[in-house]
mmCIF file of C-alpha atoms in Angstrom:
data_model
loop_
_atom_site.group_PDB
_atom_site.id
_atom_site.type_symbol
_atom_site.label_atom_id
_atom_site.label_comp_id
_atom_site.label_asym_id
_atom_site.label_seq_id
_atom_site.Cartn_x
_atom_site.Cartn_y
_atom_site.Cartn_z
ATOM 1 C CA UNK A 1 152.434 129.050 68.320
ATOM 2 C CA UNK A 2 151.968 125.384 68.809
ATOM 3 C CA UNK A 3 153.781 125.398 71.772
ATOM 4 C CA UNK A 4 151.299 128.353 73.355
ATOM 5 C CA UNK A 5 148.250 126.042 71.778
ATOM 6 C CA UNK A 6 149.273 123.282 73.954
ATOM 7 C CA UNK A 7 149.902 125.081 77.144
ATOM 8 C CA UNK A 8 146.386 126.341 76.688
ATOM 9 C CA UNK A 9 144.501 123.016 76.382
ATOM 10 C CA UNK A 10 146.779 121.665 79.508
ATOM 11 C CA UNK A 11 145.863 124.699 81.493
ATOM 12 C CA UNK A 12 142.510 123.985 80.194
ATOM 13 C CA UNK A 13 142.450 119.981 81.270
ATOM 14 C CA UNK A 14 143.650 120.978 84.704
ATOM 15 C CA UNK A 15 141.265 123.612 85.438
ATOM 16 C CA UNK A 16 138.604 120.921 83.871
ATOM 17 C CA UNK A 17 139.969 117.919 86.068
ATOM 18 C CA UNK A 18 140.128 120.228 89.688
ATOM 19 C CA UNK A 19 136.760 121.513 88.741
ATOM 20 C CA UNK A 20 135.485 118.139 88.249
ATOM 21 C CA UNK A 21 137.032 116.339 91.439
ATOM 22 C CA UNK A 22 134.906 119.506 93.604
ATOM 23 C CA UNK A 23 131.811 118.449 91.442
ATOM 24 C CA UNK A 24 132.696 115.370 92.878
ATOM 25 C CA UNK A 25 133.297 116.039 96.447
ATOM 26 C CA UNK A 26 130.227 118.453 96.467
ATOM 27 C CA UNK A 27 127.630 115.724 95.335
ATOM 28 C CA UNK A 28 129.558 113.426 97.726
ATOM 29 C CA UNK A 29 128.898 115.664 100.544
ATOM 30 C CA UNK A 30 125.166 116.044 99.504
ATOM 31 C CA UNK A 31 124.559 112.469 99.768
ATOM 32 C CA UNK A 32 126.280 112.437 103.259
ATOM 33 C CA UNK A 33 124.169 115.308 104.591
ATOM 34 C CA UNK A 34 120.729 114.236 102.490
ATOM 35 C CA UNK A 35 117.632 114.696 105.009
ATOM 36 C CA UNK A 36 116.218 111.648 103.615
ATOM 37 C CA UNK A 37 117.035 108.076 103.245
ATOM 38 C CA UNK A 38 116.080 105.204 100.982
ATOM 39 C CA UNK A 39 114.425 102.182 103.267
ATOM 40 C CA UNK A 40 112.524 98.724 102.438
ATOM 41 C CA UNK A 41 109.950 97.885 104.272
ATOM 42 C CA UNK A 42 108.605 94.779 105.793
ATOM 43 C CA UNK A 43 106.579 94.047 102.772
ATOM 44 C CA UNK A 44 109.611 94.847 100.130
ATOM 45 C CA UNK A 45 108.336 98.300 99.160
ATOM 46 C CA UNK A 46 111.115 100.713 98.398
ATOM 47 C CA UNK A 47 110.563 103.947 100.759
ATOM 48 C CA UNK A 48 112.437 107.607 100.758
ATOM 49 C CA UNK A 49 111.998 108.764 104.605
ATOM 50 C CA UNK A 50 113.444 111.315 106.691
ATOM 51 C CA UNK A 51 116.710 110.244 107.863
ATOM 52 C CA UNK A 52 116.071 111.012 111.518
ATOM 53 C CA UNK A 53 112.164 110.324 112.027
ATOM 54 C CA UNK A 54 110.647 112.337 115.046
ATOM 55 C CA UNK A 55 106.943 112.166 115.222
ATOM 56 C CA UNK A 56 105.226 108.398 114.069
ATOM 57 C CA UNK A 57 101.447 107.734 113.939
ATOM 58 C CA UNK A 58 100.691 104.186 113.899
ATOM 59 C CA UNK A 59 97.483 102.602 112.073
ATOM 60 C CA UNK A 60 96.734 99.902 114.603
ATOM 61 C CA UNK A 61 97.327 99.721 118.837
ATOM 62 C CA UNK A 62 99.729 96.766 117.953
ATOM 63 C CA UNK A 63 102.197 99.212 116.301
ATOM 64 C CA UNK A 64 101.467 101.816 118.459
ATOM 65 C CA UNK A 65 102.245 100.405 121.599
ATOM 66 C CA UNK A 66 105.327 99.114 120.304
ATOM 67 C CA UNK A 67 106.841 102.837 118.953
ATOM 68 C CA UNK A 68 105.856 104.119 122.400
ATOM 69 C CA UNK A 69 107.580 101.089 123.985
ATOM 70 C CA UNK A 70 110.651 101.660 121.828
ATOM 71 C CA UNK A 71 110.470 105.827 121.104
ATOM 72 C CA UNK A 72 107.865 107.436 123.380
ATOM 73 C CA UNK A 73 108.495 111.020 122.352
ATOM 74 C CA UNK A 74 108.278 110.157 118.900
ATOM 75 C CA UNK A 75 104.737 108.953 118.993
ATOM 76 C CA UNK A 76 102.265 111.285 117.666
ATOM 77 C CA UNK A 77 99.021 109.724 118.527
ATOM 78 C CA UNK A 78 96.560 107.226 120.031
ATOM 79 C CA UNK A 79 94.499 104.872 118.065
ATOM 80 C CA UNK A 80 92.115 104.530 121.329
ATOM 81 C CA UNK A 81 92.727 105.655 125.277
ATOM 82 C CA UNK A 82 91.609 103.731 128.431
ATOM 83 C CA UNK A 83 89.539 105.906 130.695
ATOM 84 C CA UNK A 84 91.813 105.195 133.767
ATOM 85 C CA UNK A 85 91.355 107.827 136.634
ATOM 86 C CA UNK A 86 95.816 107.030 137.076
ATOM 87 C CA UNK A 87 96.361 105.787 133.411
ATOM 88 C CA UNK A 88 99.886 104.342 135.158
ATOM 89 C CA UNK A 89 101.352 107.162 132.291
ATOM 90 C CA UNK A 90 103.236 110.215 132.323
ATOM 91 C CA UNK A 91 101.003 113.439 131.133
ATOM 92 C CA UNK A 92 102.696 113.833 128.071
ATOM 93 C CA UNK A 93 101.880 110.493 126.909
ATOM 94 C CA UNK A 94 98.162 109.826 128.048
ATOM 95 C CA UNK A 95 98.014 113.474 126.534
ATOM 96 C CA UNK A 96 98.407 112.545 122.921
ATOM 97 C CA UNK A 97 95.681 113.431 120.736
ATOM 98 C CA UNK A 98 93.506 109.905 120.019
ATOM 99 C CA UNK A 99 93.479 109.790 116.340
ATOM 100 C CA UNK A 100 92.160 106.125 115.880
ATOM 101 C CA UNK A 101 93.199 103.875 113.262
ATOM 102 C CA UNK A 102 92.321 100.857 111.324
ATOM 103 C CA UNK A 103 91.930 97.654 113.952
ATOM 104 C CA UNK A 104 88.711 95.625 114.432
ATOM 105 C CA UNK A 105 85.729 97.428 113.579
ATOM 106 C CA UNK A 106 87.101 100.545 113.234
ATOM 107 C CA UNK A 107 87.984 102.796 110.345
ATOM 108 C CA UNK A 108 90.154 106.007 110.699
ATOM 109 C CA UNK A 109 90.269 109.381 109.250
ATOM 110 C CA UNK A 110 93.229 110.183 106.629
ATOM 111 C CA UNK A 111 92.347 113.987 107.043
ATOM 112 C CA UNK A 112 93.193 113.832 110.832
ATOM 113 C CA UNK A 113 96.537 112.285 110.479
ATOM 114 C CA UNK A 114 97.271 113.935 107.438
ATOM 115 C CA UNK A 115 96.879 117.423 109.356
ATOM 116 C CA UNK A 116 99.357 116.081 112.299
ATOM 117 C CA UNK A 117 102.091 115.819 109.431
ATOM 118 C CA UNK A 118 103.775 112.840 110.695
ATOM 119 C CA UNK A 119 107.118 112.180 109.379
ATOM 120 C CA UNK A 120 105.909 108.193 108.678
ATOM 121 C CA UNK A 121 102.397 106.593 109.124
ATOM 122 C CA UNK A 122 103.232 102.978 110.512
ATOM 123 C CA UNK A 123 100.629 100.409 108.705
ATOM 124 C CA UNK A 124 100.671 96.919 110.651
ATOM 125 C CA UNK A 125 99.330 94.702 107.874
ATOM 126 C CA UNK A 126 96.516 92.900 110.031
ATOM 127 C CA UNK A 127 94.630 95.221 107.732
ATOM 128 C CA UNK A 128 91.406 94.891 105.440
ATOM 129 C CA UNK A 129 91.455 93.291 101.928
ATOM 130 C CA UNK A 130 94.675 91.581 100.337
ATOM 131 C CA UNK A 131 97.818 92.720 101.896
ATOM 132 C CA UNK A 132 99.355 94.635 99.159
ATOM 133 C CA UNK A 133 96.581 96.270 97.451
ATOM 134 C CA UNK A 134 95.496 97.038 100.801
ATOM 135 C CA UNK A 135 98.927 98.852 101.577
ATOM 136 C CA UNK A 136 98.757 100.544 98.596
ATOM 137 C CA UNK A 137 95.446 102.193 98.789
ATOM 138 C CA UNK A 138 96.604 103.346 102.415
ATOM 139 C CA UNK A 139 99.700 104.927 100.627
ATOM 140 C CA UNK A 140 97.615 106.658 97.924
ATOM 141 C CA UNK A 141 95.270 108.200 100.261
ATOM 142 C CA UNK A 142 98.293 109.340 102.623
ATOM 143 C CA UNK A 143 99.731 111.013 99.835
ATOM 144 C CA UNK A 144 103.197 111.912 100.618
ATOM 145 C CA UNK A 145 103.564 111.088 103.989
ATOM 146 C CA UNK A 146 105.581 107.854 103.790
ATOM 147 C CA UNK A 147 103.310 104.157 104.506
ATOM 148 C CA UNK A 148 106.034 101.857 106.173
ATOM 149 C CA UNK A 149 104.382 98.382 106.061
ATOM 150 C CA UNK A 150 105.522 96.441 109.004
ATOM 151 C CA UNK A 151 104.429 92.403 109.607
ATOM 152 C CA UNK A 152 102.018 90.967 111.698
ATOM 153 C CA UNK A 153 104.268 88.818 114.085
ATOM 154 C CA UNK A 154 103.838 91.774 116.481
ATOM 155 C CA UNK A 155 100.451 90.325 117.548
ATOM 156 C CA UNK A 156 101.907 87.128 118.534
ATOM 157 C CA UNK A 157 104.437 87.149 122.164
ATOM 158 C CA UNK A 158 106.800 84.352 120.454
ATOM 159 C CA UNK A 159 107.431 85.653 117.141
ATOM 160 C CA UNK A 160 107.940 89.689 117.628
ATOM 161 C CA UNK A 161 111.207 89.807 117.225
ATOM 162 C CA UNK A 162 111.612 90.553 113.752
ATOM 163 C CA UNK A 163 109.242 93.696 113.981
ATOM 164 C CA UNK A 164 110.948 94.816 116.954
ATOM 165 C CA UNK A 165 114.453 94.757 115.498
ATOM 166 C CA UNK A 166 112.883 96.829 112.336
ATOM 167 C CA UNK A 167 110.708 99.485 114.273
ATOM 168 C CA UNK A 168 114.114 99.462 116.058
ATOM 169 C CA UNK A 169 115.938 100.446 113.409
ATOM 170 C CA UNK A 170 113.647 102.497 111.345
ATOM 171 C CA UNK A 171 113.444 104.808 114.655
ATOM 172 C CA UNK A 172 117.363 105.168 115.936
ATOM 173 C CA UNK A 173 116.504 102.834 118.985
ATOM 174 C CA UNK A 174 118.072 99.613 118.366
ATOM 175 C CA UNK A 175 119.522 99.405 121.974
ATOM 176 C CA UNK A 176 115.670 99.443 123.730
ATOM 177 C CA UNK A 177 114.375 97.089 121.312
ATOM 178 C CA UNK A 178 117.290 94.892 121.887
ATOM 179 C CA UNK A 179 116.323 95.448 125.400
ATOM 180 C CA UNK A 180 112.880 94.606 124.851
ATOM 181 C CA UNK A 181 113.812 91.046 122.967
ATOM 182 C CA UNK A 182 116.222 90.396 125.669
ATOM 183 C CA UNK A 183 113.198 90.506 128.599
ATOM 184 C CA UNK A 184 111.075 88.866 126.323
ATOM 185 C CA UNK A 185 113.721 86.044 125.714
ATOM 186 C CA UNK A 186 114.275 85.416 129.216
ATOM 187 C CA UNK A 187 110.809 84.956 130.432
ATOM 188 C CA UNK A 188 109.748 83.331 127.593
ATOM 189 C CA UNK A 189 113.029 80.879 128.526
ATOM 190 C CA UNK A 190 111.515 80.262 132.205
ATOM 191 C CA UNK A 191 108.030 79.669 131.361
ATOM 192 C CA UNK A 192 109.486 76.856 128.465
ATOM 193 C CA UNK A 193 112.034 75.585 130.818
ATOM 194 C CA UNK A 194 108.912 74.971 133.505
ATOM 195 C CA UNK A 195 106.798 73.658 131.322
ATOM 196 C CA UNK A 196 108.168 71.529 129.593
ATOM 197 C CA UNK A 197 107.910 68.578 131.584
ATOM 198 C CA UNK A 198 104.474 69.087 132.738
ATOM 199 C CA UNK A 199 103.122 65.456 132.061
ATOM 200 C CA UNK A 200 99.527 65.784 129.445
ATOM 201 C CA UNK A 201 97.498 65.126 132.873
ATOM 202 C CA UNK A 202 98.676 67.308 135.232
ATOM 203 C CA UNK A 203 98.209 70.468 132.927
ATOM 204 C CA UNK A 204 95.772 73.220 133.968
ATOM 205 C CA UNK A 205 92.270 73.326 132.400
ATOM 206 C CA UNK A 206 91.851 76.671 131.390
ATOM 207 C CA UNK A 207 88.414 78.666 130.186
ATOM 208 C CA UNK A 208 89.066 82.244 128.732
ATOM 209 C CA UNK A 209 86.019 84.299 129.977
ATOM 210 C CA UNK A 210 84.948 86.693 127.856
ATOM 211 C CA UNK A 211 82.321 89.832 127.761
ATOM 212 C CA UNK A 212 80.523 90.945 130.963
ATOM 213 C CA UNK A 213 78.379 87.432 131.114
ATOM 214 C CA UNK A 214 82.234 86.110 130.702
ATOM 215 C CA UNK A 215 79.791 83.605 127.917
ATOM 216 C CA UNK A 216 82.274 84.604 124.887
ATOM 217 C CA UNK A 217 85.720 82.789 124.363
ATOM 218 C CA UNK A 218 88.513 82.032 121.942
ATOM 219 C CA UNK A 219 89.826 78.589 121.252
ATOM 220 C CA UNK A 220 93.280 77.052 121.747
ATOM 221 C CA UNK A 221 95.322 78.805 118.483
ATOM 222 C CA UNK A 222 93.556 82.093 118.630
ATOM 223 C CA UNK A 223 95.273 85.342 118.742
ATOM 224 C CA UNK A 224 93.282 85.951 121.665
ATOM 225 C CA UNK A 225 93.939 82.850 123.845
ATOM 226 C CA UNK A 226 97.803 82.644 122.597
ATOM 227 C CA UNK A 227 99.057 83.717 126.662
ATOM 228 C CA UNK A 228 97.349 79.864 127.745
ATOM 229 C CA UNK A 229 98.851 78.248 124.819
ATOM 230 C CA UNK A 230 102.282 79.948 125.538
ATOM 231 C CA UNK A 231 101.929 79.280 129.126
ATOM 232 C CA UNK A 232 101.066 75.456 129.248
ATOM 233 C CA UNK A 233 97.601 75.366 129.726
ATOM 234 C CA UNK A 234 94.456 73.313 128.342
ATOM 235 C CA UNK A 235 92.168 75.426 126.800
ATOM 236 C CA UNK A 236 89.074 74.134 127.537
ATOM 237 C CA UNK A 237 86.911 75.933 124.898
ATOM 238 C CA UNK A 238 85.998 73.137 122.216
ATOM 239 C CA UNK A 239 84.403 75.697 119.945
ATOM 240 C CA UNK A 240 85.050 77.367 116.251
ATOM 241 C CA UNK A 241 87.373 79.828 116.263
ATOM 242 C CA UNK A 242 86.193 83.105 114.523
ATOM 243 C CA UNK A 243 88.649 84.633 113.178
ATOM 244 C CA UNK A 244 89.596 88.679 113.559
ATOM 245 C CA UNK A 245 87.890 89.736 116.270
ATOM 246 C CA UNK A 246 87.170 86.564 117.639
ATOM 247 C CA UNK A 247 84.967 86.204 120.883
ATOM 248 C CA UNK A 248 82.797 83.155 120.267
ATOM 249 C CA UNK A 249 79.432 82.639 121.649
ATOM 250 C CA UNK A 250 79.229 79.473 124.222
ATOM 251 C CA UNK A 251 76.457 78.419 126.750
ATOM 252 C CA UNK A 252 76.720 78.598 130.709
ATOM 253 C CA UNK A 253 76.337 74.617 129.751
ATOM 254 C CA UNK A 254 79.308 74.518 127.623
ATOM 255 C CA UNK A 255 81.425 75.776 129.988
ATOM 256 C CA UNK A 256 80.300 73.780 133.051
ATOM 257 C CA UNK A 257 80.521 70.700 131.195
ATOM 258 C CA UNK A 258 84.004 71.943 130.374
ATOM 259 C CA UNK A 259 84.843 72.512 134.433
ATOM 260 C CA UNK A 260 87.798 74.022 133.951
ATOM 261 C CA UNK A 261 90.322 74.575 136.992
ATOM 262 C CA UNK A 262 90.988 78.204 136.637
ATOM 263 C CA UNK A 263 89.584 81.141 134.318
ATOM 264 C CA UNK A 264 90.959 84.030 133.343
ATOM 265 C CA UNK A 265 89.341 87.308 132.111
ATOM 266 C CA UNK A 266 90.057 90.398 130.990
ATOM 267 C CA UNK A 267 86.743 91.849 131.782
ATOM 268 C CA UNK A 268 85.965 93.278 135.453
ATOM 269 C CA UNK A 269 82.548 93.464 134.599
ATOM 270 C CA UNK A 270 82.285 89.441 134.822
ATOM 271 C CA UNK A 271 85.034 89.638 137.506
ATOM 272 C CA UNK A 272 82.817 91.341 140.094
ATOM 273 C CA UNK A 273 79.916 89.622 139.472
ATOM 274 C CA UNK A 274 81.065 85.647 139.195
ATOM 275 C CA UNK A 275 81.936 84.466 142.504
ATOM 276 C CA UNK A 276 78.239 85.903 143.158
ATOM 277 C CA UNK A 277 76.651 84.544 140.310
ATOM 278 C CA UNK A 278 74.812 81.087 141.001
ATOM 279 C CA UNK A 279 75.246 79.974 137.350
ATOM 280 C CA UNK A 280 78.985 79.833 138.046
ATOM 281 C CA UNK A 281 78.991 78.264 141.316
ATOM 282 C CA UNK A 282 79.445 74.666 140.674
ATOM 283 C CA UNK A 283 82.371 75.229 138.593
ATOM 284 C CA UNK A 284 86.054 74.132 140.011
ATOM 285 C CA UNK A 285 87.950 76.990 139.055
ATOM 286 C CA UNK A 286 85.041 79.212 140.687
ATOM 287 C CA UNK A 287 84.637 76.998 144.008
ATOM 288 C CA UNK A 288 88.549 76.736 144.432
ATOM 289 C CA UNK A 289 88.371 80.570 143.964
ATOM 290 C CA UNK A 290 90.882 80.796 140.968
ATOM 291 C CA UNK A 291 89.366 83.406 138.535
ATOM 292 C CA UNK A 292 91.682 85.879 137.601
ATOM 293 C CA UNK A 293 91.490 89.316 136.653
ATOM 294 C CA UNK A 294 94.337 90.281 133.870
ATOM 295 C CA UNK A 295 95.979 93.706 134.815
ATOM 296 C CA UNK A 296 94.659 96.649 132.727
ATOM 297 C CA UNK A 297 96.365 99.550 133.096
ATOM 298 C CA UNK A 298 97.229 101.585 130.649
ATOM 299 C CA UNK A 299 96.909 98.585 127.945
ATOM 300 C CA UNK A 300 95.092 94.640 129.010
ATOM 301 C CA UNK A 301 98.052 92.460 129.726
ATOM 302 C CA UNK A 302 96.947 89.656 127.882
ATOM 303 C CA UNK A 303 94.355 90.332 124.700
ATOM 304 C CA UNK A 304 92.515 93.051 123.011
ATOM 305 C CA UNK A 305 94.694 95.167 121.994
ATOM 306 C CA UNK A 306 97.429 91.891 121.510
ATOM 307 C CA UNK A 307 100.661 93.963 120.807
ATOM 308 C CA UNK A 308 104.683 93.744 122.487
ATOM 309 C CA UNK A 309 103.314 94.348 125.989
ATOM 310 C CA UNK A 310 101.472 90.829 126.283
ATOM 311 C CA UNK A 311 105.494 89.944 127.356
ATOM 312 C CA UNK A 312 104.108 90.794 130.822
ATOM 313 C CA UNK A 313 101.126 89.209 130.386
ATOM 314 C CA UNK A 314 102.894 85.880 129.543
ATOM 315 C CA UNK A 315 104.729 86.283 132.965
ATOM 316 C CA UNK A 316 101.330 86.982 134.768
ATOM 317 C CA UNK A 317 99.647 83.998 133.451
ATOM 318 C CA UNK A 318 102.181 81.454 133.941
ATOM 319 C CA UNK A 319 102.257 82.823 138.045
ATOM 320 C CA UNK A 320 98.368 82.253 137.983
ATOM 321 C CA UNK A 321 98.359 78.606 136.121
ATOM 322 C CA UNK A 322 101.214 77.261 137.564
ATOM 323 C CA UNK A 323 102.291 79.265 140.884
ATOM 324 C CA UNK A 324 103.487 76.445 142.691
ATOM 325 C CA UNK A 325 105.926 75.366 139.517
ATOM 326 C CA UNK A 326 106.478 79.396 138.992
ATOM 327 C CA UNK A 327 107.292 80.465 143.032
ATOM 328 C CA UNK A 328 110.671 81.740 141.752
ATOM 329 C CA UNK A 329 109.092 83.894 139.442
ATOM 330 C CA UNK A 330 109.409 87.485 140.856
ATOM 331 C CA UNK A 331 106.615 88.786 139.241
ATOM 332 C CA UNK A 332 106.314 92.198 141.411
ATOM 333 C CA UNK A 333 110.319 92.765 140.121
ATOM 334 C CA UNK A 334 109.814 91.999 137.050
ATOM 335 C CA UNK A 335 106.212 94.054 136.293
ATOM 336 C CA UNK A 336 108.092 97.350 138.198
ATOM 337 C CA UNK A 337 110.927 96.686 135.713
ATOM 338 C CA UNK A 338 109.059 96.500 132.349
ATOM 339 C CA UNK A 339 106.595 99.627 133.404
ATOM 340 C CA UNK A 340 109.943 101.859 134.058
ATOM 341 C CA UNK A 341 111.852 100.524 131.048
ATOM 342 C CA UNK A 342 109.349 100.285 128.237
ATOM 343 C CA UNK A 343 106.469 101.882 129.752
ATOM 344 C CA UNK A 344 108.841 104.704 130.741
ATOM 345 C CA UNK A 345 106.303 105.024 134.494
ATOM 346 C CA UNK A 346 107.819 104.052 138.249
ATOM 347 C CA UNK A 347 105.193 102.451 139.483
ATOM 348 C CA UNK A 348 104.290 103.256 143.665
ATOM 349 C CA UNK A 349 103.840 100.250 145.832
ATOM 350 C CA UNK A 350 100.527 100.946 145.383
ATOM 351 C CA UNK A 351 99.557 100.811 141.900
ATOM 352 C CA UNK A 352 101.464 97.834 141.690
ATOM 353 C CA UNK A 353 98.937 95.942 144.400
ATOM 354 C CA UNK A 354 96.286 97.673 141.914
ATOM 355 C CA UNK A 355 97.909 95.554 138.847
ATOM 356 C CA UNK A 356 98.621 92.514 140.630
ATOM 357 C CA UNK A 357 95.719 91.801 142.975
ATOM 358 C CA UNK A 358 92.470 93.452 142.249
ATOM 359 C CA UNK A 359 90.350 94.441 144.696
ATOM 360 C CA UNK A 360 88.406 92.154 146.958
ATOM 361 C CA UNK A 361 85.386 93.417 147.017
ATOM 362 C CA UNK A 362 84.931 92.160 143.334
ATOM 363 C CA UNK A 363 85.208 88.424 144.699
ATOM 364 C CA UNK A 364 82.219 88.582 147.346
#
């Protein structure tokens, strides 16, 4: 009787012990196949997201430009378009819906992006009111659609590279942004190498014209200005800097007292009007006829919105500071290259003279 007793519990134990290595297995196997994973995101917040993320809106251009840089077809939205007749885009991009966001002076709409069902809403914190507390209320109104905070050192040309290696990562395209660090890297590497021993004298004088009277600037240290700083220049602008938006008001005075040697703009309203405009015409940089329009299209290549595609513009301003220090500088090469490879467009011979030298009749 015993002896049948014990048989019985060490059937039992066995059946127990198989049952509880497929328990085992099983649970194994759902953690292997889960449909979500557990992230941390540039702000320390513990996340649960899809494991394989396929549509992204983004709060802020900065962050937007960057996940179409890096994942195109994952990009849901726009947070503002450019009304380009050739947008220098493929349809299905400049097609998105424009959702906007929360940048400058704008606010968004949670009920539009909600509605999209994103798998993640990407939340740049440049954002309003203290960084956490402002993440969190963007969370709580989003609900359950996962807020990944990401940092704001994708504003700035030399210090993106941690938010590109993360975006990277978070969206299954570490080779491209590797890619996109590596071009960054090596221009970034010319310009410093050129620079470098530029003696204190013998550096440009730079004014960043502003607005359609080009009588609004930023300041050496801005966001706004940082492609002079980067490239070697003197900004000229001896004026506050106002913070977030920026744009401070100077004087037609100011700035011929300042006499700088070249000005750049990113506004072709001022562009066609100031080698005609009288007020302008004693000025060096306008006399020697070095004003210079920044390529537009699709995003400005050197401010407003800043984001990863003022790489280009960094190129571009060093050719139109220095171009006698930069004649190696392929610039045509390297602005085809970056449109096919992160702004996923061939550009034609054409549209590339469009970029790279506006047209004349905005100098006469």
């Amino acid at each position: 009787m015993r002896g049948k007793i014990c048989t019985i519990l060490l059937l039992s134990i066995l059946v127990l012990a198989v049952a509880s290595c497929g328990c085992a297995e099983n649970t194994h196997q759902a953690v292997q196949n889960s449909s979500t994973v557990q992230i941390t995101d540039m702000l320390g917040r513990q996340l649960t997201v899809p494991a394989e993320v396929s549509s992204v809106v983004a709060t802020s251009p900065p962050s937007t430009i960057l996940v179409y840089m890096l994942a195109p077809d994952k990009l849901a939205g726009w947070n503002f378009k450019n009304n380009f007749t050739q947008p220098f885009m493929a349809e299905n991009y400049s097609n998105l819906p424009v959702i906007g966001g929360w940048f400058g002076t704008q606010t968004g709409n949670y009920e539009t992006i909600i509605n999209m069902h994103p798998d993640i809403v990407i939340e740049g914190y440049t954002t309003d009111g203290e960084i956490h507390e402002a993440i969190e209320r963007r969370q709580e109104n989003f609900g359950n659609i996962p807020v990944v905070a990401v940092n704001d050192s994708i504003i700035f040309v030399n210090k993106s590279d941690p938010t590109i290696q993360y975006v990277g990562k978070l969206l299954n395209c570490e080779a491209k942004a590797q890619k996109l660090i590596e071009f960054r890297s090596s221009i970034l590497n010319e310009i410093n190498n050129t620079i470098k021993d530029i003696p204190e004298n013998q550096k440009v004088r730079v004014y960043y014209a502003e607005g359609p009277k080009g009588l609004m600037t930023d300041p050496s240290g801005s966001q706004h200005s940082q492609v002079i700083d980067i490239c070697g220049g003197v900004n000229v602008a001896d004026c506050k800097l106002t913070p977030g938006n920026g744009m401070t008001q100077v004087s037609i005075e100011q700035v011929i007292n300042w006499n700088p040697q070249v000005i750049i703009t990113s506004n072709p309203q001022f562009y066609s009007t100031v080698y005609s405009d009288s007020l302008w015409s004693s000025i060096d940089a306008v006399k020697n006829k070095r004003v210079y329009l920044a390529p537009q299209n699709p995003f400005c290549w050197i401010d407003r919105p800043q984001g990863p595609h003022l790489i280009i513009g960094t190129a571009w301003t060093a050719k139109m500071l220095y171009p006698d220090r930069f004649v190696n500088m392929d610039l045509p090469k390297l602005t085809r290259e970056f449109y096919s490879e992160f702004f996923h467009y061939d550009l034609t011979d054409k549209e590339l003279d469009t970029l790279l030298n506006p047209s004349p009749e905005a100098k006469t």
